[in-house]
Amino acid sequence: MLAATQRIYGAPNVLTLEQIARPTLSPRDLLIEVLATPVTQGDRRLRSSDFPTITWLPGRLMFGLTRPRVPVKGTQFAGRVIAVGSEVTQFNVGDNVFGSTDDGAYAELLAISEDSTVIHTPQGWGHAEAASMPYGGITALVFLNRLAKLSEGEHIAIVGASGGVGRATVQLARALGATVTAVCSRDHDLMRELGAHHVVDRRNENFTGHRARYDVIFDTSGHVSFSSCRKSLTAKGRYLSVYMTARGLWDMAWTAMRGGQRSICGVAFGDRELLEELANLMADGSLRAVIAERYPLERIIEAHERLETTPTRGEIVVERTLTHEHSATL
């Protein structure tokens, strides 16, 4: 099968297209023909080993100290089940599925356990649209629901709202009944389409200089800090960041002991429960996909290069057409 592999960390040109062996199935595995996989900032970090500050060594130990431990990357996918292991009970050949994986989605075929982070694609959703949702959507769910515990009627400012995580967060925060302020330097009209009540142009305005006080400030961009946002938070306000730095961990520990305003940083790991929650929001119309560009697998290097140059108005997705019409149980 065709796959995009990488043997070293680095720029997009470390990716190589090659024919590799088809994956073998264990009794509880699904064989999925990957019909769409997004190219995300998370994928870029894994490709280049761009792990921030104190997470560099843990990241290298997890994914490969001197070179990638697994050569086929790609962490989100959507496609169709073309074969199932003998003990699979939750899926059938022909099912449309989507989900997240540690690696392996940059290939024509993916073998994954039925007990992992994979579920049926909501009805009416295409493969490219479904594949584009877990990266930003699961991060938004973790930070807003589990960490910030955002409530109806609260006011949230989302810094970097036009990015992949930001777009999903704007939509989720609106669905949760919050008043949403999108802080970004582009795509202001899109922010309003996705549900933002207010938009602040980061190039010309300082949102922390407004008289508004926010219950939650979610920094998805690394452009602000807890100290720069404290005066714009309510007495019980929460500052969230997707960047885990030494200063961020110190602020988190200090504010947890002190009480009042909180600084929270973390990493969002997907699981089946979160993916099902995301799928329900997709199915009821609370979330929609925003896709900017589509590339075939043969142009995946170009897709990565595009991600690193000019910001796009939506997700970059690598997609394929279905080629396997047969069914099998292995």
Short mmCIF file of C-alpha atoms in Angstrom, two decimals:
data_model
loop_
_atom_site.label_atom_id
_atom_site.label_comp_id
_atom_site.label_asym_id
_atom_site.label_seq_id
_atom_site.Cartn_x
_atom_site.Cartn_y
_atom_site.Cartn_z
CA MET A 1 0.00 0.00 0.00
CA LEU A 2 1.06 3.61 -0.48
CA ALA A 3 2.09 5.55 2.62
CA ALA A 4 3.90 8.75 3.55
CA THR A 5 6.82 7.80 5.79
CA GLN A 6 9.48 9.70 7.69
CA ARG A 7 12.73 8.32 9.08
CA ILE A 8 14.05 11.55 10.61
CA TYR A 9 12.59 14.69 12.18
CA GLY A 10 12.55 17.86 10.13
CA ALA A 11 10.90 19.97 7.44
CA PRO A 12 8.09 18.71 5.17
CA ASN A 13 10.58 17.14 2.76
CA VAL A 14 11.46 14.47 5.33
CA LEU A 15 8.20 12.82 4.23
CA THR A 16 8.66 10.15 1.56
CA LEU A 17 6.01 8.34 -0.46
CA GLU A 18 6.68 4.62 -0.63
CA GLN A 19 5.00 1.26 -0.92
CA ILE A 20 4.95 -0.61 2.37
CA ALA A 21 3.36 -3.84 3.57
CA ARG A 22 -0.36 -3.87 4.31
CA PRO A 23 -1.13 -3.95 8.03
CA THR A 24 -2.05 -7.28 9.57
CA LEU A 25 -5.17 -7.62 11.69
CA SER A 26 -5.54 -8.96 15.20
CA PRO A 27 -8.89 -10.57 16.08
CA ARG A 28 -10.33 -7.30 17.45
CA ASP A 29 -8.94 -5.02 14.72
CA LEU A 30 -10.62 -3.11 11.92
CA LEU A 31 -8.94 -2.58 8.57
CA ILE A 32 -9.92 0.91 7.44
CA GLU A 33 -9.39 2.38 4.01
CA VAL A 34 -8.31 5.90 4.93
CA LEU A 35 -10.28 8.31 2.77
CA ALA A 36 -9.34 11.53 4.58
CA THR A 37 -6.78 12.73 7.09
CA PRO A 38 -6.10 16.35 8.08
CA VAL A 39 -2.69 18.01 8.21
CA THR A 40 -2.72 19.82 11.56
CA GLN A 41 -0.35 21.85 13.69
CA GLY A 42 -0.13 18.80 15.93
CA ASP A 43 1.06 16.72 12.97
CA ARG A 44 3.61 19.43 12.16
CA ARG A 45 4.98 19.30 15.70
CA LEU A 46 5.31 15.53 15.58
CA ARG A 47 6.99 15.66 12.16
CA SER A 48 9.54 18.29 13.20
CA SER A 49 9.86 17.32 16.89
CA ASP A 50 8.70 20.82 17.81
CA PHE A 51 7.90 20.04 21.44
CA PRO A 52 7.90 23.23 23.55
CA THR A 53 10.46 23.73 26.34
CA ILE A 54 10.00 21.22 29.14
CA THR A 55 7.95 18.83 27.00
CA TRP A 56 10.80 18.26 24.50
CA LEU A 57 12.42 15.32 26.28
CA PRO A 58 9.13 13.59 27.23
CA GLY A 59 7.97 14.08 23.65
CA ARG A 60 11.13 12.53 22.23
CA LEU A 61 10.93 9.63 24.66
CA MET A 62 7.33 9.01 23.66
CA PHE A 63 7.68 9.33 19.88
CA GLY A 64 11.33 8.43 19.29
CA LEU A 65 14.49 9.79 20.89
CA THR A 66 16.76 10.09 17.83
CA ARG A 67 14.28 9.31 15.05
CA PRO A 68 10.52 8.67 14.78
CA ARG A 69 9.68 5.37 16.44
CA VAL A 70 6.89 4.73 13.92
CA PRO A 71 7.60 5.90 10.36
CA VAL A 72 3.99 6.42 9.25
CA LYS A 73 2.48 9.48 10.92
CA GLY A 74 -1.02 10.97 10.78
CA THR A 75 -3.24 11.15 13.84
CA GLN A 76 -6.82 11.74 12.63
CA PHE A 77 -8.71 9.85 9.98
CA ALA A 78 -12.02 9.03 8.36
CA GLY A 79 -12.76 6.19 6.02
CA ARG A 80 -14.57 2.92 5.46
CA VAL A 81 -14.15 -0.45 7.12
CA ILE A 82 -13.05 -2.98 4.50
CA ALA A 83 -12.23 -5.93 6.77
CA VAL A 84 -12.78 -6.92 10.39
CA GLY A 85 -11.09 -9.32 12.77
CA SER A 86 -12.86 -12.48 13.87
CA GLU A 87 -13.79 -11.07 17.30
CA VAL A 88 -15.04 -7.63 16.19
CA THR A 89 -18.62 -6.95 17.33
CA GLN A 90 -19.16 -3.20 17.08
CA PHE A 91 -18.43 -2.62 13.38
CA ASN A 92 -19.21 -4.22 10.05
CA VAL A 93 -17.54 -4.12 6.68
CA GLY A 94 -18.80 -1.08 4.80
CA ASP A 95 -19.25 1.11 7.90
CA ASN A 96 -18.08 4.71 7.63
CA VAL A 97 -15.90 5.55 10.63
CA PHE A 98 -13.69 8.35 11.95
CA GLY A 99 -11.42 8.92 14.89
CA SER A 100 -7.94 9.47 16.27
CA THR A 101 -4.82 7.34 16.45
CA ASP A 102 -1.26 7.76 17.67
CA ASP A 103 0.06 7.27 14.13
CA GLY A 104 -0.58 5.50 10.83
CA ALA A 105 -3.21 7.67 9.12
CA TYR A 106 -0.86 8.87 6.34
CA ALA A 107 -1.46 5.66 4.43
CA GLU A 108 -4.05 3.99 2.24
CA LEU A 109 -4.92 1.48 4.97
CA LEU A 110 -5.02 1.65 8.76
CA ALA A 111 -5.42 -1.22 11.22
CA ILE A 112 -6.90 -0.15 14.54
CA SER A 113 -8.59 -1.89 17.46
CA GLU A 114 -12.35 -1.54 17.65
CA ASP A 115 -11.88 -0.55 21.30
CA SER A 116 -9.71 2.46 20.44
CA THR A 117 -10.79 6.02 19.58
CA VAL A 118 -12.91 5.16 16.53
CA ILE A 119 -16.68 5.42 16.08
CA HIS A 120 -19.25 5.54 13.31
CA THR A 121 -19.32 8.75 11.30
CA PRO A 122 -22.46 10.82 11.94
CA GLN A 123 -25.00 10.57 9.16
CA GLY A 124 -24.67 13.30 6.56
CA TRP A 125 -20.99 13.96 7.22
CA GLY A 126 -18.44 13.39 4.47
CA HIS A 127 -15.09 11.75 5.10
CA ALA A 128 -13.05 14.95 4.76
CA GLU A 129 -15.42 16.89 7.02
CA ALA A 130 -15.43 14.19 9.72
CA ALA A 131 -11.65 13.76 9.64
CA SER A 132 -11.15 17.49 10.18
CA MET A 133 -13.06 17.57 13.48
CA PRO A 134 -11.23 15.56 16.19
CA TYR A 135 -8.04 17.65 16.41
CA GLY A 136 -9.69 20.95 17.30
CA GLY A 137 -12.95 19.53 18.58
CA ILE A 138 -11.53 17.21 21.22
CA THR A 139 -9.12 19.89 22.40
CA ALA A 140 -12.02 22.31 22.78
CA LEU A 141 -14.06 19.74 24.71
CA VAL A 142 -11.22 18.97 27.12
CA PHE A 143 -10.35 22.59 27.85
CA LEU A 144 -13.86 24.04 28.03
CA ASN A 145 -15.77 21.17 29.64
CA ARG A 146 -13.22 19.31 31.72
CA LEU A 147 -10.73 22.04 32.68
CA ALA A 148 -12.56 25.38 32.60
CA LYS A 149 -16.03 23.92 33.24
CA LEU A 150 -17.49 26.72 31.13
CA SER A 151 -21.08 27.48 32.08
CA GLU A 152 -24.02 29.01 30.27
CA GLY A 153 -23.97 32.79 30.55
CA GLU A 154 -20.22 33.11 31.12
CA HIS A 155 -18.03 35.28 28.88
CA ILE A 156 -15.07 33.69 27.14
CA ALA A 157 -12.30 35.24 25.03
CA ILE A 158 -10.59 32.88 22.60
CA VAL A 159 -7.13 34.05 21.55
CA GLY A 160 -6.11 32.60 18.20
CA ALA A 161 -9.74 31.94 17.34
CA SER A 162 -9.07 31.59 13.59
CA GLY A 163 -6.81 28.55 14.07
CA GLY A 164 -7.86 24.90 14.07
CA VAL A 165 -8.45 24.69 17.83
CA GLY A 166 -9.88 28.20 17.92
CA ARG A 167 -12.54 27.55 15.27
CA ALA A 168 -13.84 24.53 17.16
CA THR A 169 -13.72 26.40 20.47
CA VAL A 170 -15.79 29.30 19.13
CA GLN A 171 -18.50 26.88 18.04
CA LEU A 172 -18.45 24.81 21.23
CA ALA A 173 -18.49 27.85 23.51
CA ARG A 174 -21.49 29.23 21.63
CA ALA A 175 -23.24 25.85 21.90
CA LEU A 176 -22.61 25.86 25.67
CA GLY A 177 -24.42 29.20 25.95
CA ALA A 178 -21.41 31.42 26.61
CA THR A 179 -20.85 34.92 25.28
CA VAL A 180 -17.97 34.49 22.85
CA THR A 181 -15.26 37.01 21.97
CA ALA A 182 -12.96 35.86 19.17
CA VAL A 183 -9.47 37.40 19.24
CA CYS A 184 -7.62 36.93 15.95
CA SER A 185 -5.87 38.74 13.13
CA ARG A 186 -7.87 37.28 10.23
CA ASP A 187 -11.10 35.60 9.14
CA HIS A 188 -13.26 37.94 11.21
CA ASP A 189 -16.34 37.25 9.10
CA LEU A 190 -15.86 33.50 9.57
CA MET A 191 -15.67 33.97 13.34
CA ARG A 192 -19.09 35.60 13.28
CA GLU A 193 -20.44 32.82 11.06
CA LEU A 194 -19.22 30.25 13.58
CA GLY A 195 -20.98 31.99 16.46
CA ALA A 196 -18.72 34.66 17.94
CA HIS A 197 -20.68 37.53 19.48
CA HIS A 198 -17.68 39.88 19.35
CA VAL A 199 -14.50 39.90 17.28
CA VAL A 200 -11.30 41.69 18.30
CA ASP A 201 -8.64 42.30 15.64
CA ARG A 202 -5.44 41.37 17.41
CA ARG A 203 -3.37 43.50 15.02
CA ASN A 204 -5.08 46.74 15.99
CA GLU A 205 -6.69 46.16 19.37
CA ASN A 206 -5.62 44.83 22.75
CA PHE A 207 -8.50 42.76 24.06
CA THR A 208 -7.08 42.98 27.59
CA GLY A 209 -7.41 46.75 27.37
CA HIS A 210 -11.18 46.52 26.97
CA ARG A 211 -13.44 47.16 29.89
CA ALA A 212 -14.86 43.68 29.47
CA ARG A 213 -14.05 41.10 32.11
CA TYR A 214 -13.91 37.48 31.06
CA ASP A 215 -14.76 34.38 33.03
CA VAL A 216 -12.46 32.39 30.76
CA ILE A 217 -9.57 33.40 28.51
CA PHE A 218 -8.41 30.52 26.32
CA ASP A 219 -5.06 31.10 24.62
CA THR A 220 -4.64 28.72 21.67
CA SER A 221 -1.83 30.76 20.09
CA GLY A 222 0.84 31.43 22.72
CA HIS A 223 0.51 35.20 22.22
CA VAL A 224 -0.59 36.03 25.77
CA SER A 225 0.11 34.83 29.30
CA PHE A 226 -1.66 34.56 32.62
CA SER A 227 0.14 37.64 33.93
CA SER A 228 -0.90 39.72 30.91
CA CYS A 229 -4.53 38.60 31.25
CA ARG A 230 -5.09 38.76 35.01
CA LYS A 231 -6.65 42.22 35.00
CA SER A 232 -9.14 41.10 32.34
CA LEU A 233 -10.34 38.06 34.30
CA THR A 234 -13.21 38.05 36.77
CA ALA A 235 -12.47 37.23 40.41
CA LYS A 236 -12.98 33.51 39.70
CA GLY A 237 -11.77 33.70 36.11
CA ARG A 238 -9.76 30.94 34.44
CA TYR A 239 -6.86 31.42 32.05
CA LEU A 240 -6.28 28.39 29.82
CA SER A 241 -3.33 27.61 27.57
CA VAL A 242 -2.52 24.72 25.25
CA TYR A 243 1.19 25.46 25.79
CA MET A 244 2.76 23.64 28.71
CA THR A 245 5.76 25.69 29.78
CA ALA A 246 7.72 25.90 33.03
CA ARG A 247 6.14 29.29 33.78
CA GLY A 248 2.72 27.92 32.94
CA LEU A 249 3.13 25.00 35.34
CA TRP A 250 4.34 27.37 38.06
CA ASP A 251 1.34 29.67 37.54
CA MET A 252 -0.99 26.67 37.61
CA ALA A 253 0.42 25.40 40.92
CA TRP A 254 0.52 28.85 42.50
CA THR A 255 -3.03 29.80 41.56
CA ALA A 256 -4.37 26.39 42.64
CA MET A 257 -2.96 26.97 46.14
CA ARG A 258 -3.89 30.65 46.29
CA GLY A 259 -7.50 30.36 45.14
CA GLY A 260 -9.46 32.91 43.11
CA GLN A 261 -8.27 33.30 39.54
CA ARG A 262 -6.80 30.15 38.01
CA SER A 263 -4.12 29.49 35.41
CA ILE A 264 -4.50 26.11 33.70
CA CYS A 265 -2.37 24.52 31.02
CA GLY A 266 -2.61 20.98 29.71
CA VAL A 267 -2.63 18.53 26.87
CA ALA A 268 -5.79 17.11 25.32
CA PHE A 269 -5.74 13.37 24.71
CA GLY A 270 -8.68 11.91 22.84
CA ASP A 271 -10.70 8.92 24.00
CA ARG A 272 -13.87 7.13 22.92
CA GLU A 273 -16.08 9.09 25.32
CA LEU A 274 -14.81 12.44 24.02
CA LEU A 275 -15.16 11.33 20.40
CA GLU A 276 -18.76 10.27 20.98
CA GLU A 277 -19.49 13.60 22.64
CA LEU A 278 -17.95 15.34 19.63
CA ALA A 279 -20.02 13.21 17.23
CA ASN A 280 -23.24 14.18 19.04
CA LEU A 281 -22.38 17.86 18.60
CA MET A 282 -21.63 17.23 14.93
CA ALA A 283 -24.90 15.37 14.45
CA ASP A 284 -27.09 18.03 16.08
CA GLY A 285 -25.54 20.87 14.08
CA SER A 286 -23.63 22.52 16.93
CA LEU A 287 -20.35 22.03 15.08
CA ARG A 288 -19.50 22.29 11.41
CA ALA A 289 -16.35 21.59 9.47
CA VAL A 290 -14.35 24.36 7.81
CA ILE A 291 -12.10 23.01 5.07
CA ALA A 292 -9.78 25.32 3.17
CA GLU A 293 -7.82 23.02 0.87
CA ARG A 294 -7.75 19.38 -0.21
CA TYR A 295 -4.77 17.40 -1.46
CA PRO A 296 -4.28 13.82 -2.64
CA LEU A 297 -1.93 11.61 -0.62
CA GLU A 298 0.65 11.92 -3.40
CA ARG A 299 0.91 15.66 -2.58
CA ILE A 300 1.15 15.37 1.19
CA ILE A 301 4.52 17.14 1.26
CA GLU A 302 2.90 20.10 -0.48
CA ALA A 303 0.07 20.01 2.07
CA HIS A 304 2.60 20.23 4.93
CA GLU A 305 4.43 23.06 3.17
CA ARG A 306 1.14 24.91 2.75
CA LEU A 307 0.45 24.57 6.48
CA GLU A 308 3.78 26.22 7.29
CA THR A 309 3.50 29.19 4.92
CA THR A 310 0.31 31.24 4.65
CA PRO A 311 -2.46 30.66 7.23
CA THR A 312 -5.51 29.02 5.68
CA ARG A 313 -9.19 29.74 6.20
CA GLY A 314 -9.92 26.27 7.51
CA GLU A 315 -8.39 22.82 7.66
CA ILE A 316 -6.02 21.25 5.15
CA VAL A 317 -7.18 17.72 4.35
CA VAL A 318 -5.51 14.89 2.45
CA GLU A 319 -8.23 12.79 0.85
CA ARG A 320 -8.69 9.82 -1.44
CA THR A 321 -11.55 8.13 -3.24
CA LEU A 322 -12.79 4.69 -2.17
CA THR A 323 -11.03 1.93 -4.09
CA HIS A 324 -11.90 -1.23 -2.14
CA GLU A 325 -15.47 -2.39 -2.77
CA HIS A 326 -15.02 -5.91 -1.44
CA SER A 327 -15.81 -7.07 2.08
CA ALA A 328 -14.02 -9.51 4.30
CA THR A 329 -13.84 -10.95 7.78
CA LEU A 330 -10.35 -12.00 8.86
#
